[in-house]
JSON list of C-alpha atoms in Angstrom, two decimals:
[
{"chain": "A", "resi": 1, "resn": "MET", "atom": "CA", "xyz": [-14.85, -13.91, 12.66]},
{"chain": "A", "resi": 2, "resn": "GLN", "atom": "CA", "xyz": [-14.19, -16.50, 15.32]},
{"chain": "A", "resi": 3, "resn": "THR", "atom": "CA", "xyz": [-11.92, -15.91, 18.27]},
{"chain": "A", "resi": 4, "resn": "GLY", "atom": "CA", "xyz": [-11.74, -18.58, 20.93]},
{"chain": "A", "resi": 5, "resn": "GLY", "atom": "CA", "xyz": [-14.92, -20.22, 19.74]},
{"chain": "A", "resi": 6, "resn": "GLU", "atom": "CA", "xyz": [-17.05, -17.06, 19.76]},
{"chain": "A", "resi": 7, "resn": "TRP", "atom": "CA", "xyz": [-18.51, -15.61, 16.58]},
{"chain": "A", "resi": 8, "resn": "ILE", "atom": "CA", "xyz": [-18.58, -11.83, 16.21]},
{"chain": "A", "resi": 9, "resn": "GLU", "atom": "CA", "xyz": [-20.97, -10.31, 13.68]},
{"chain": "A", "resi": 10, "resn": "LYS", "atom": "CA", "xyz": [-22.68, -7.41, 15.37]},
{"chain": "A", "resi": 11, "resn": "SER", "atom": "CA", "xyz": [-21.53, -4.35, 13.45]},
{"chain": "A", "resi": 12, "resn": "PRO", "atom": "CA", "xyz": [-20.29, -3.42, 9.93]},
{"chain": "A", "resi": 13, "resn": "VAL", "atom": "CA", "xyz": [-16.78, -3.00, 11.34]},
{"chain": "A", "resi": 14, "resn": "GLU", "atom": "CA", "xyz": [-16.89, -6.48, 12.85]},
{"chain": "A", "resi": 15, "resn": "LYS", "atom": "CA", "xyz": [-18.12, -7.94, 9.57]},
{"chain": "A", "resi": 16, "resn": "ASP", "atom": "CA", "xyz": [-15.20, -6.25, 7.82]},
{"chain": "A", "resi": 17, "resn": "LEU", "atom": "CA", "xyz": [-12.92, -7.84, 10.40]},
{"chain": "A", "resi": 18, "resn": "ARG", "atom": "CA", "xyz": [-14.36, -11.24, 9.62]},
{"chain": "A", "resi": 19, "resn": "ALA", "atom": "CA", "xyz": [-13.34, -10.71, 5.99]},
{"chain": "A", "resi": 20, "resn": "LEU", "atom": "CA", "xyz": [-9.77, -9.92, 7.02]},
{"chain": "A", "resi": 21, "resn": "VAL", "atom": "CA", "xyz": [-9.06, -11.80, 10.21]},
{"chain": "A", "resi": 22, "resn": "ASN", "atom": "CA", "xyz": [-9.04, -15.29, 11.56]},
{"chain": "A", "resi": 23, "resn": "GLU", "atom": "CA", "xyz": [-7.79, -16.15, 15.00]},
{"chain": "A", "resi": 24, "resn": "ASN", "atom": "CA", "xyz": [-4.14, -15.83, 14.05]},
{"chain": "A", "resi": 25, "resn": "TRP", "atom": "CA", "xyz": [-3.86, -13.72, 10.91]},
{"chain": "A", "resi": 26, "resn": "ILE", "atom": "CA", "xyz": [-4.64, -10.40, 9.25]},
{"chain": "A", "resi": 27, "resn": "ARG", "atom": "CA", "xyz": [-2.97, -9.94, 5.90]},
{"chain": "A", "resi": 28, "resn": "ALA", "atom": "CA", "xyz": [-3.31, -7.13, 3.35]},
{"chain": "A", "resi": 29, "resn": "GLY", "atom": "CA", "xyz": [-3.16, -8.39, -0.21]},
{"chain": "A", "resi": 30, "resn": "SER", "atom": "CA", "xyz": [-5.68, -6.43, -2.26]},
{"chain": "A", "resi": 31, "resn": "ALA", "atom": "CA", "xyz": [-7.20, -3.00, -2.72]},
{"chain": "A", "resi": 32, "resn": "PHE", "atom": "CA", "xyz": [-10.22, -4.17, -0.72]},
{"chain": "A", "resi": 33, "resn": "ALA", "atom": "CA", "xyz": [-8.03, -5.34, 2.13]},
{"chain": "A", "resi": 34, "resn": "SER", "atom": "CA", "xyz": [-6.09, -2.07, 2.07]},
{"chain": "A", "resi": 35, "resn": "GLN", "atom": "CA", "xyz": [-9.24, 0.04, 2.35]},
{"chain": "A", "resi": 36, "resn": "LYS", "atom": "CA", "xyz": [-10.75, -2.11, 5.07]},
{"chain": "A", "resi": 37, "resn": "ALA", "atom": "CA", "xyz": [-7.56, -2.35, 7.12]},
{"chain": "A", "resi": 38, "resn": "ASN", "atom": "CA", "xyz": [-7.20, 1.43, 7.02]},
{"chain": "A", "resi": 39, "resn": "SER", "atom": "CA", "xyz": [-10.83, 1.86, 8.05]},
{"chain": "A", "resi": 40, "resn": "ILE", "atom": "CA", "xyz": [-10.67, -0.69, 10.85]},
{"chain": "A", "resi": 41, "resn": "LEU", "atom": "CA", "xyz": [-7.41, 0.41, 12.42]},
{"chain": "A", "resi": 42, "resn": "SER", "atom": "CA", "xyz": [-8.30, 4.10, 12.11]},
{"chain": "A", "resi": 43, "resn": "CYS", "atom": "CA", "xyz": [-11.49, 3.82, 14.13]},
{"chain": "A", "resi": 44, "resn": "SER", "atom": "CA", "xyz": [-11.44, 3.51, 17.89]},
{"chain": "A", "resi": 45, "resn": "LYS", "atom": "CA", "xyz": [-13.62, 0.47, 18.57]},
{"chain": "A", "resi": 46, "resn": "ARG", "atom": "CA", "xyz": [-12.73, -0.94, 21.97]},
{"chain": "A", "resi": 47, "resn": "SER", "atom": "CA", "xyz": [-15.69, -3.31, 21.66]},
{"chain": "A", "resi": 48, "resn": "VAL", "atom": "CA", "xyz": [-14.00, -4.85, 18.61]},
{"chain": "A", "resi": 49, "resn": "THR", "atom": "CA", "xyz": [-10.35, -4.99, 19.70]},
{"chain": "A", "resi": 50, "resn": "GLY", "atom": "CA", "xyz": [-11.40, -6.15, 23.14]},
{"chain": "A", "resi": 51, "resn": "ARG", "atom": "CA", "xyz": [-12.83, -9.28, 21.53]},
{"chain": "A", "resi": 52, "resn": "LEU", "atom": "CA", "xyz": [-9.55, -10.12, 19.80]},
{"chain": "A", "resi": 53, "resn": "LYS", "atom": "CA", "xyz": [-7.88, -11.49, 22.90]},
{"chain": "A", "resi": 54, "resn": "ASN", "atom": "CA", "xyz": [-6.69, -14.56, 20.98]},
{"chain": "A", "resi": 55, "resn": "LEU", "atom": "CA", "xyz": [-5.22, -12.67, 18.02]},
{"chain": "A", "resi": 56, "resn": "LYS", "atom": "CA", "xyz": [-1.58, -13.70, 17.63]},
{"chain": "A", "resi": 57, "resn": "VAL", "atom": "CA", "xyz": [-0.46, -12.26, 14.29]},
{"chain": "A", "resi": 58, "resn": "LEU", "atom": "CA", "xyz": [-1.42, -8.90, 12.82]},
{"chain": "A", "resi": 59, "resn": "ASN", "atom": "CA", "xyz": [-0.10, -8.01, 9.36]},
{"chain": "A", "resi": 60, "resn": "VAL", "atom": "CA", "xyz": [-1.32, -4.72, 7.92]},
{"chain": "A", "resi": 61, "resn": "SER", "atom": "CA", "xyz": [1.81, -3.90, 5.95]},
{"chain": "A", "resi": 62, "resn": "PHE", "atom": "CA", "xyz": [1.70, -1.67, 2.83]},
{"chain": "A", "resi": 63, "resn": "ASN", "atom": "CA", "xyz": [-1.80, -0.40, 3.57]},
{"chain": "A", "resi": 64, "resn": "ASN", "atom": "CA", "xyz": [-1.43, 3.40, 3.59]},
{"chain": "A", "resi": 65, "resn": "LEU", "atom": "CA", "xyz": [-2.07, 3.52, 7.34]},
{"chain": "A", "resi": 66, "resn": "LYS", "atom": "CA", "xyz": [-1.24, 6.82, 9.01]},
{"chain": "A", "resi": 67, "resn": "SER", "atom": "CA", "xyz": [-1.79, 5.87, 12.64]},
{"chain": "A", "resi": 68, "resn": "VAL", "atom": "CA", "xyz": [-2.38, 2.95, 14.99]},
{"chain": "A", "resi": 69, "resn": "PRO", "atom": "CA", "xyz": [-5.26, 3.02, 17.51]},
{"chain": "A", "resi": 70, "resn": "PRO", "atom": "CA", "xyz": [-4.38, 2.67, 21.21]},
{"chain": "A", "resi": 71, "resn": "GLU", "atom": "CA", "xyz": [-7.02, -0.06, 21.52]},
{"chain": "A", "resi": 72, "resn": "LEU", "atom": "CA", "xyz": [-4.59, -2.44, 19.80]},
{"chain": "A", "resi": 73, "resn": "GLY", "atom": "CA", "xyz": [-2.93, -2.64, 23.21]},
{"chain": "A", "resi": 74, "resn": "ASP", "atom": "CA", "xyz": [-5.90, -4.74, 24.34]},
{"chain": "A", "resi": 75, "resn": "CYS", "atom": "CA", "xyz": [-4.78, -7.64, 22.11]},
{"chain": "A", "resi": 76, "resn": "GLU", "atom": "CA", "xyz": [-2.70, -9.05, 24.93]},
{"chain": "A", "resi": 77, "resn": "ASN", "atom": "CA", "xyz": [-1.83, -12.34, 23.20]},
{"chain": "A", "resi": 78, "resn": "LEU", "atom": "CA", "xyz": [-0.41, -10.71, 20.07]},
{"chain": "A", "resi": 79, "resn": "GLU", "atom": "CA", "xyz": [2.97, -12.23, 19.16]},
{"chain": "A", "resi": 80, "resn": "LYS", "atom": "CA", "xyz": [3.75, -10.71, 15.77]},
{"chain": "A", "resi": 81, "resn": "LEU", "atom": "CA", "xyz": [3.01, -7.17, 14.54]},
{"chain": "A", "resi": 82, "resn": "ASP", "atom": "CA", "xyz": [3.83, -6.04, 11.00]},
{"chain": "A", "resi": 83, "resn": "LEU", "atom": "CA", "xyz": [3.18, -2.38, 10.16]},
{"chain": "A", "resi": 84, "resn": "SER", "atom": "CA", "xyz": [5.88, -2.09, 7.52]},
{"chain": "A", "resi": 85, "resn": "GLY", "atom": "CA", "xyz": [5.58, -0.14, 4.29]},
{"chain": "A", "resi": 86, "resn": "ASN", "atom": "CA", "xyz": [2.78, 2.17, 5.34]},
{"chain": "A", "resi": 87, "resn": "MET", "atom": "CA", "xyz": [5.15, 5.10, 4.71]},
{"chain": "A", "resi": 88, "resn": "GLU", "atom": "CA", "xyz": [3.33, 7.58, 6.97]},
{"chain": "A", "resi": 89, "resn": "ILE", "atom": "CA", "xyz": [3.25, 6.19, 10.53]},
{"chain": "A", "resi": 90, "resn": "THR", "atom": "CA", "xyz": [5.30, 8.44, 12.85]},
{"chain": "A", "resi": 91, "resn": "GLU", "atom": "CA", "xyz": [4.54, 7.01, 16.31]},
{"chain": "A", "resi": 92, "resn": "LEU", "atom": "CA", "xyz": [2.94, 4.16, 18.20]},
{"chain": "A", "resi": 93, "resn": "PRO", "atom": "CA", "xyz": [0.54, 4.66, 21.12]},
{"chain": "A", "resi": 94, "resn": "PHE", "atom": "CA", "xyz": [1.92, 4.05, 24.61]},
{"chain": "A", "resi": 95, "resn": "GLU", "atom": "CA", "xyz": [-0.87, 1.52, 25.21]},
{"chain": "A", "resi": 96, "resn": "LEU", "atom": "CA", "xyz": [1.04, -0.97, 23.05]},
{"chain": "A", "resi": 97, "resn": "SER", "atom": "CA", "xyz": [3.35, -1.36, 26.07]},
{"chain": "A", "resi": 98, "resn": "ASN", "atom": "CA", "xyz": [0.76, -3.91, 27.24]},
{"chain": "A", "resi": 99, "resn": "LEU", "atom": "CA", "xyz": [1.75, -6.33, 24.46]},
{"chain": "A", "resi": 100, "resn": "LYS", "atom": "CA", "xyz": [4.14, -8.39, 26.56]},
{"chain": "A", "resi": 101, "resn": "GLN", "atom": "CA", "xyz": [3.85, -11.48, 24.32]},
{"chain": "A", "resi": 102, "resn": "LEU", "atom": "CA", "xyz": [5.18, -9.72, 21.21]},
{"chain": "A", "resi": 103, "resn": "THR", "atom": "CA", "xyz": [8.35, -11.32, 19.86]},
{"chain": "A", "resi": 104, "resn": "PHE", "atom": "CA", "xyz": [8.36, -9.73, 16.38]},
{"chain": "A", "resi": 105, "resn": "VAL", "atom": "CA", "xyz": [7.79, -6.08, 15.42]},
{"chain": "A", "resi": 106, "resn": "ASP", "atom": "CA", "xyz": [8.30, -4.70, 11.92]},
{"chain": "A", "resi": 107, "resn": "VAL", "atom": "CA", "xyz": [7.75, -0.96, 11.46]},
{"chain": "A", "resi": 108, "resn": "SER", "atom": "CA", "xyz": [10.15, -0.50, 8.56]},
{"chain": "A", "resi": 109, "resn": "ALA", "atom": "CA", "xyz": [9.47, 1.95, 5.73]},
{"chain": "A", "resi": 110, "resn": "ASN", "atom": "CA", "xyz": [7.59, 4.52, 7.79]},
{"chain": "A", "resi": 111, "resn": "LYS", "atom": "CA", "xyz": [8.50, 7.91, 9.31]},
{"chain": "A", "resi": 112, "resn": "PHE", "atom": "CA", "xyz": [9.70, 7.15, 12.83]},
{"chain": "A", "resi": 113, "resn": "HIS", "atom": "CA", "xyz": [12.23, 9.63, 14.22]},
{"chain": "A", "resi": 114, "resn": "SER", "atom": "CA", "xyz": [12.92, 7.50, 17.29]},
{"chain": "A", "resi": 115, "resn": "ILE", "atom": "CA", "xyz": [12.20, 4.04, 18.64]},
{"chain": "A", "resi": 116, "resn": "PRO", "atom": "CA", "xyz": [8.76, 4.30, 20.30]},
{"chain": "A", "resi": 117, "resn": "ILE", "atom": "CA", "xyz": [8.74, 4.12, 24.10]},
{"chain": "A", "resi": 118, "resn": "CYS", "atom": "CA", "xyz": [6.18, 1.31, 23.98]},
{"chain": "A", "resi": 119, "resn": "VAL", "atom": "CA", "xyz": [8.60, -0.84, 21.97]},
{"chain": "A", "resi": 120, "resn": "LEU", "atom": "CA", "xyz": [11.24, -0.50, 24.70]},
{"chain": "A", "resi": 121, "resn": "ARG", "atom": "CA", "xyz": [8.67, -1.95, 27.13]},
{"chain": "A", "resi": 122, "resn": "MET", "atom": "CA", "xyz": [7.99, -5.08, 25.06]},
{"chain": "A", "resi": 123, "resn": "SER", "atom": "CA", "xyz": [9.98, -7.39, 27.33]},
{"chain": "A", "resi": 124, "resn": "ASN", "atom": "CA", "xyz": [9.83, -10.49, 25.09]},
{"chain": "A", "resi": 125, "resn": "LEU", "atom": "CA", "xyz": [10.77, -8.79, 21.83]},
{"chain": "A", "resi": 126, "resn": "GLN", "atom": "CA", "xyz": [13.25, -10.85, 19.78]},
{"chain": "A", "resi": 127, "resn": "TRP", "atom": "CA", "xyz": [13.08, -9.22, 16.33]},
{"chain": "A", "resi": 128, "resn": "LEU", "atom": "CA", "xyz": [12.83, -5.48, 15.63]},
{"chain": "A", "resi": 129, "resn": "ASP", "atom": "CA", "xyz": [12.95, -4.06, 12.11]},
{"chain": "A", "resi": 130, "resn": "ILE", "atom": "CA", "xyz": [12.86, -0.28, 12.10]},
{"chain": "A", "resi": 131, "resn": "SER", "atom": "CA", "xyz": [14.85, 0.16, 8.90]},
{"chain": "A", "resi": 132, "resn": "SER", "atom": "CA", "xyz": [13.98, 2.75, 6.26]},
{"chain": "A", "resi": 133, "resn": "ASN", "atom": "CA", "xyz": [12.83, 5.39, 8.72]},
{"chain": "A", "resi": 134, "resn": "SER", "atom": "CA", "xyz": [14.32, 8.68, 9.95]},
{"chain": "A", "resi": 135, "resn": "LEU", "atom": "CA", "xyz": [16.14, 7.63, 13.11]},
{"chain": "A", "resi": 136, "resn": "LYS", "atom": "CA", "xyz": [19.00, 9.95, 14.09]},
{"chain": "A", "resi": 137, "resn": "ASP", "atom": "CA", "xyz": [19.95, 8.15, 17.28]},
{"chain": "A", "resi": 138, "resn": "LEU", "atom": "CA", "xyz": [19.07, 5.19, 19.47]},
{"chain": "A", "resi": 139, "resn": "PRO", "atom": "CA", "xyz": [17.91, 5.38, 23.09]},
{"chain": "A", "resi": 140, "resn": "GLU", "atom": "CA", "xyz": [20.66, 4.92, 25.66]},
{"chain": "A", "resi": 141, "resn": "ASP", "atom": "CA", "xyz": [18.47, 2.40, 27.47]},
{"chain": "A", "resi": 142, "resn": "ILE", "atom": "CA", "xyz": [17.92, 0.18, 24.43]},
{"chain": "A", "resi": 143, "resn": "ASP", "atom": "CA", "xyz": [19.60, -2.60, 26.40]},
{"chain": "A", "resi": 144, "resn": "ARG", "atom": "CA", "xyz": [16.39, -3.04, 28.39]},
{"chain": "A", "resi": 145, "resn": "LEU", "atom": "CA", "xyz": [15.36, -5.20, 25.40]},
{"chain": "A", "resi": 146, "resn": "ASP", "atom": "CA", "xyz": [17.41, -8.05, 26.82]},
{"chain": "A", "resi": 147, "resn": "GLU", "atom": "CA", "xyz": [15.63, -10.73, 24.76]},
{"chain": "A", "resi": 148, "resn": "LEU", "atom": "CA", "xyz": [16.29, -9.00, 21.42]},
{"chain": "A", "resi": 149, "resn": "GLN", "atom": "CA", "xyz": [18.16, -11.17, 18.91]},
{"chain": "A", "resi": 150, "resn": "THR", "atom": "CA", "xyz": [17.83, -9.26, 15.63]},
{"chain": "A", "resi": 151, "resn": "LEU", "atom": "CA", "xyz": [17.94, -5.48, 15.17]},
{"chain": "A", "resi": 152, "resn": "LEU", "atom": "CA", "xyz": [17.62, -4.04, 11.66]},
{"chain": "A", "resi": 153, "resn": "LEU", "atom": "CA", "xyz": [18.52, -0.35, 11.41]},
{"chain": "A", "resi": 154, "resn": "GLN", "atom": "CA", "xyz": [19.64, 0.11, 7.81]},
{"chain": "A", "resi": 155, "resn": "LYS", "atom": "CA", "xyz": [18.51, 3.14, 5.79]},
{"chain": "A", "resi": 156, "resn": "ASN", "atom": "CA", "xyz": [18.17, 5.58, 8.66]},
{"chain": "A", "resi": 157, "resn": "LYS", "atom": "CA", "xyz": [20.13, 8.73, 9.58]},
{"chain": "A", "resi": 158, "resn": "LEU", "atom": "CA", "xyz": [22.17, 7.36, 12.46]},
{"chain": "A", "resi": 159, "resn": "THR", "atom": "CA", "xyz": [25.52, 8.99, 13.23]},
{"chain": "A", "resi": 160, "resn": "TYR", "atom": "CA", "xyz": [26.55, 6.75, 16.13]},
{"chain": "A", "resi": 161, "resn": "LEU", "atom": "CA", "xyz": [25.64, 3.55, 17.97]},
{"chain": "A", "resi": 162, "resn": "PRO", "atom": "CA", "xyz": [25.29, 3.60, 21.77]},
{"chain": "A", "resi": 163, "resn": "ARG", "atom": "CA", "xyz": [27.49, 1.41, 23.94]},
{"chain": "A", "resi": 164, "resn": "ALA", "atom": "CA", "xyz": [24.32, -0.05, 25.44]},
{"chain": "A", "resi": 165, "resn": "LEU", "atom": "CA", "xyz": [24.17, -2.39, 22.42]},
{"chain": "A", "resi": 166, "resn": "VAL", "atom": "CA", "xyz": [27.15, -4.26, 23.85]},
{"chain": "A", "resi": 167, "resn": "ASN", "atom": "CA", "xyz": [25.11, -5.03, 26.96]},
{"chain": "A", "resi": 168, "resn": "MET", "atom": "CA", "xyz": [22.38, -6.91, 25.09]},
{"chain": "A", "resi": 169, "resn": "PRO", "atom": "CA", "xyz": [23.23, -10.55, 25.82]},
{"chain": "A", "resi": 170, "resn": "LYS", "atom": "CA", "xyz": [21.11, -12.20, 23.12]},
{"chain": "A", "resi": 171, "resn": "LEU", "atom": "CA", "xyz": [21.67, -9.75, 20.26]},
{"chain": "A", "resi": 172, "resn": "SER", "atom": "CA", "xyz": [23.12, -11.87, 17.45]},
{"chain": "A", "resi": 173, "resn": "LEU", "atom": "CA", "xyz": [22.48, -9.81, 14.31]},
{"chain": "A", "resi": 174, "resn": "LEU", "atom": "CA", "xyz": [22.77, -6.04, 13.89]},
{"chain": "A", "resi": 175, "resn": "VAL", "atom": "CA", "xyz": [22.38, -4.44, 10.45]},
{"chain": "A", "resi": 176, "resn": "VAL", "atom": "CA", "xyz": [23.08, -0.75, 9.80]},
{"chain": "A", "resi": 177, "resn": "SER", "atom": "CA", "xyz": [23.94, 1.40, 6.81]},
{"chain": "A", "resi": 178, "resn": "GLY", "atom": "CA", "xyz": [24.84, 4.93, 5.77]},
{"chain": "A", "resi": 179, "resn": "ASP", "atom": "CA", "xyz": [27.84, 7.19, 5.39]},
{"chain": "A", "resi": 180, "resn": "ASP", "atom": "CA", "xyz": [26.72, 9.28, 8.38]},
{"chain": "A", "resi": 181, "resn": "LEU", "atom": "CA", "xyz": [27.52, 6.51, 10.84]},
{"chain": "A", "resi": 182, "resn": "VAL", "atom": "CA", "xyz": [30.90, 7.64, 12.19]},
{"chain": "A", "resi": 183, "resn": "GLU", "atom": "CA", "xyz": [30.98, 6.34, 15.77]},
{"chain": "A", "resi": 184, "resn": "MET", "atom": "CA", "xyz": [30.38, 2.91, 17.23]},
{"chain": "A", "resi": 185, "resn": "PRO", "atom": "CA", "xyz": [31.62, 0.92, 20.22]},
{"chain": "A", "resi": 186, "resn": "THR", "atom": "CA", "xyz": [34.74, -1.10, 19.37]},
{"chain": "A", "resi": 187, "resn": "ALA", "atom": "CA", "xyz": [33.26, -4.16, 21.08]},
{"chain": "A", "resi": 188, "resn": "ILE", "atom": "CA", "xyz": [30.52, -4.36, 18.46]},
{"chain": "A", "resi": 189, "resn": "CYS", "atom": "CA", "xyz": [33.10, -5.17, 15.80]},
{"chain": "A", "resi": 190, "resn": "GLU", "atom": "CA", "xyz": [34.93, -7.77, 17.89]},
{"chain": "A", "resi": 191, "resn": "SER", "atom": "CA", "xyz": [34.18, -11.36, 17.02]},
{"chain": "A", "resi": 192, "resn": "THR", "atom": "CA", "xyz": [34.41, -12.30, 20.71]},
{"chain": "A", "resi": 193, "resn": "THR", "atom": "CA", "xyz": [30.98, -10.80, 21.29]},
{"chain": "A", "resi": 194, "resn": "GLY", "atom": "CA", "xyz": [29.32, -13.39, 19.03]},
{"chain": "A", "resi": 195, "resn": "LEU", "atom": "CA", "xyz": [27.47, -10.59, 17.25]},
{"chain": "A", "resi": 196, "resn": "LYS", "atom": "CA", "xyz": [27.16, -10.60, 13.48]},
{"chain": "A", "resi": 197, "resn": "PHE", "atom": "CA", "xyz": [27.50, -6.91, 12.65]},
{"chain": "A", "resi": 198, "resn": "VAL", "atom": "CA", "xyz": [26.76, -5.92, 9.04]},
{"chain": "A", "resi": 199, "resn": "SER", "atom": "CA", "xyz": [27.21, -2.43, 7.66]},
{"chain": "A", "resi": 200, "resn": "LEU", "atom": "CA", "xyz": [25.52, -2.12, 4.29]},
{"chain": "A", "resi": 201, "resn": "LYS", "atom": "CA", "xyz": [26.74, 0.45, 1.79]},
{"chain": "A", "resi": 202, "resn": "ASP", "atom": "CA", "xyz": [23.72, 2.49, 0.74]},
{"chain": "A", "resi": 203, "resn": "SER", "atom": "CA", "xyz": [23.06, 2.50, -2.98]},
{"chain": "A", "resi": 204, "resn": "PRO", "atom": "CA", "xyz": [20.23, 4.98, -3.57]},
{"chain": "A", "resi": 205, "resn": "VAL", "atom": "CA", "xyz": [17.88, 4.17, -6.39]},
{"chain": "A", "resi": 206, "resn": "GLU", "atom": "CA", "xyz": [17.43, 6.99, -8.88]},
{"chain": "A", "resi": 207, "resn": "THR", "atom": "CA", "xyz": [14.06, 8.67, -8.57]},
{"chain": "A", "resi": 208, "resn": "ILE", "atom": "CA", "xyz": [11.95, 8.65, -11.72]},
{"chain": "A", "resi": 209, "resn": "VAL", "atom": "CA", "xyz": [10.47, 12.09, -12.24]},
{"chain": "A", "resi": 210, "resn": "CYS", "atom": "CA", "xyz": [6.79, 12.02, -13.07]},
{"chain": "A", "resi": 211, "resn": "GLU", "atom": "CA", "xyz": [3.93, 14.43, -12.63]},
{"chain": "A", "resi": 212, "resn": "ASP", "atom": "CA", "xyz": [1.62, 12.12, -10.71]},
{"chain": "A", "resi": 213, "resn": "THR", "atom": "CA", "xyz": [2.48, 12.30, -6.98]},
{"chain": "A", "resi": 214, "resn": "GLU", "atom": "CA", "xyz": [0.46, 9.16, -6.28]},
{"chain": "A", "resi": 215, "resn": "GLU", "atom": "CA", "xyz": [2.50, 7.31, -8.89]},
{"chain": "A", "resi": 216, "resn": "ILE", "atom": "CA", "xyz": [5.74, 8.37, -7.19]},
{"chain": "A", "resi": 217, "resn": "ILE", "atom": "CA", "xyz": [4.46, 7.08, -3.85]},
{"chain": "A", "resi": 218, "resn": "GLU", "atom": "CA", "xyz": [3.30, 3.82, -5.42]},
{"chain": "A", "resi": 219, "resn": "ASN", "atom": "CA", "xyz": [6.70, 3.32, -7.10]},
{"chain": "A", "resi": 220, "resn": "GLU", "atom": "CA", "xyz": [8.41, 3.90, -3.75]},
{"chain": "A", "resi": 221, "resn": "ARG", "atom": "CA", "xyz": [6.10, 1.42, -2.07]},
{"chain": "A", "resi": 222, "resn": "GLU", "atom": "CA", "xyz": [6.79, -1.22, -4.71]},
{"chain": "A", "resi": 223, "resn": "ARG", "atom": "CA", "xyz": [10.52, -0.62, -4.40]},
{"chain": "A", "resi": 224, "resn": "GLU", "atom": "CA", "xyz": [10.31, -1.08, -0.63]},
{"chain": "A", "resi": 225, "resn": "GLN", "atom": "CA", "xyz": [8.45, -4.36, -1.10]},
{"chain": "A", "resi": 226, "resn": "VAL", "atom": "CA", "xyz": [11.06, -5.74, -3.49]},
{"chain": "A", "resi": 227, "resn": "GLU", "atom": "CA", "xyz": [13.93, -4.57, -1.29]},
{"chain": "A", "resi": 228, "resn": "LYS", "atom": "CA", "xyz": [12.26, -6.10, 1.75]},
{"chain": "A", "resi": 229, "resn": "GLU", "atom": "CA", "xyz": [12.10, -9.50, 0.07]},
{"chain": "A", "resi": 230, "resn": "PHE", "atom": "CA", "xyz": [15.78, -9.21, -0.82]},
{"chain": "A", "resi": 231, "resn": "MET", "atom": "CA", "xyz": [16.74, -8.30, 2.75]},
{"chain": "A", "resi": 232, "resn": "LYS", "atom": "CA", "xyz": [14.67, -11.17, 4.13]},
{"chain": "A", "resi": 233, "resn": "ALA", "atom": "CA", "xyz": [16.55, -13.67, 1.98]},
{"chain": "A", "resi": 234, "resn": "TYR", "atom": "CA", "xyz": [19.90, -12.01, 2.71]},
{"chain": "A", "resi": 235, "resn": "ILE", "atom": "CA", "xyz": [19.39, -12.04, 6.46]},
{"chain": "A", "resi": 236, "resn": "GLU", "atom": "CA", "xyz": [18.25, -15.67, 6.46]},
{"chain": "A", "resi": 237, "resn": "ASP", "atom": "CA", "xyz": [21.45, -16.54, 4.62]},
{"chain": "A", "resi": 238, "resn": "LEU", "atom": "CA", "xyz": [23.54, -14.59, 7.16]},
{"chain": "A", "resi": 239, "resn": "ARG", "atom": "CA", "xyz": [21.96, -16.38, 10.08]},
{"chain": "A", "resi": 240, "resn": "GLU", "atom": "CA", "xyz": [22.66, -19.81, 8.58]},
{"chain": "A", "resi": 241, "resn": "ARG", "atom": "CA", "xyz": [26.34, -19.19, 7.74]},
{"chain": "A", "resi": 242, "resn": "GLU", "atom": "CA", "xyz": [28.64, -19.96, 10.62]},
{"chain": "A", "resi": 243, "resn": "SER", "atom": "CA", "xyz": [31.61, -18.29, 8.92]},
{"chain": "A", "resi": 244, "resn": "THR", "atom": "CA", "xyz": [30.01, -14.91, 8.32]},
{"chain": "A", "resi": 245, "resn": "PRO", "atom": "CA", "xyz": [32.45, -12.10, 9.29]},
{"chain": "A", "resi": 246, "resn": "SER", "atom": "CA", "xyz": [31.39, -10.12, 12.34]},
{"chain": "A", "resi": 247, "resn": "TYR", "atom": "CA", "xyz": [31.94, -6.87, 10.45]},
{"chain": "A", "resi": 248, "resn": "THR", "atom": "CA", "xyz": [31.32, -6.36, 6.73]},
{"chain": "A", "resi": 249, "resn": "THR", "atom": "CA", "xyz": [31.49, -3.07, 4.85]},
{"chain": "A", "resi": 250, "resn": "LYS", "atom": "CA", "xyz": [31.52, -4.19, 1.22]},
{"chain": "A", "resi": 251, "resn": "VAL", "atom": "CA", "xyz": [27.94, -5.33, 0.81]},
{"chain": "A", "resi": 252, "resn": "MET", "atom": "CA", "xyz": [26.28, -3.38, -1.98]},
{"chain": "A", "resi": 253, "resn": "LEU", "atom": "CA", "xyz": [22.51, -3.14, -2.15]},
{"chain": "A", "resi": 254, "resn": "SER", "atom": "CA", "xyz": [21.59, -2.25, -5.71]},
{"chain": "A", "resi": 255, "resn": "LEU", "atom": "CA", "xyz": [18.09, -2.29, -7.11]},
{"chain": "A", "resi": 256, "resn": "GLN", "atom": "CA", "xyz": [16.76, -1.46, -10.55]},
{"chain": "A", "resi": 257, "resn": "LEU", "atom": "CA", "xyz": [13.04, -1.18, -11.22]}
]
């Protein structure tokens, strides 16, 4: 692997990194990549992460990761972090607060019960996708993310939205879903705010009963991948349409495997 002109090949872990990483990119696309990404991010190797000062994009989505090492906070030039679809991550280490260059964070399809504190300290964050988790509420100080433009919250367990969302000057797209959402600031729905607010109607996919637990998990992971591609295209379309209503309740998300 080469970062900033320096070759790193001193340990088996570093050689595995060379197979997965270049200066700007880690992407999981095979069983080999999945195993190696899990192995690399699960071990605490400050000597390795400390050498990735020039890493800008880290994509280890859909890799069965269960945790993220605090040493990732040493990658101070990281701009994009994708941990989506790992299904089991419940928290992020506080050390990730050091990632002040991050503009994009995707932790969708995991098991977060709240927005991690470190995320609230990412001062340049513009895109946050924490959909398909177990959020029950949002922090009252979420407006400290004053650079945030896109916030994706669909498929959580939210019952209300805090008024602090109205105080986020650059927030232009907010997506939520669920019948449990019963309270929200009136200003969010007013077109004068310039915010495109979309409330998706959840359409749960029927679960196929099978004996193999691993097969159930794999089916869920594949469903999340397909749904994620749909949402990506849908959101891009929303952002490009000037006439999109500020509040929409009749959007159905239906998926058949």
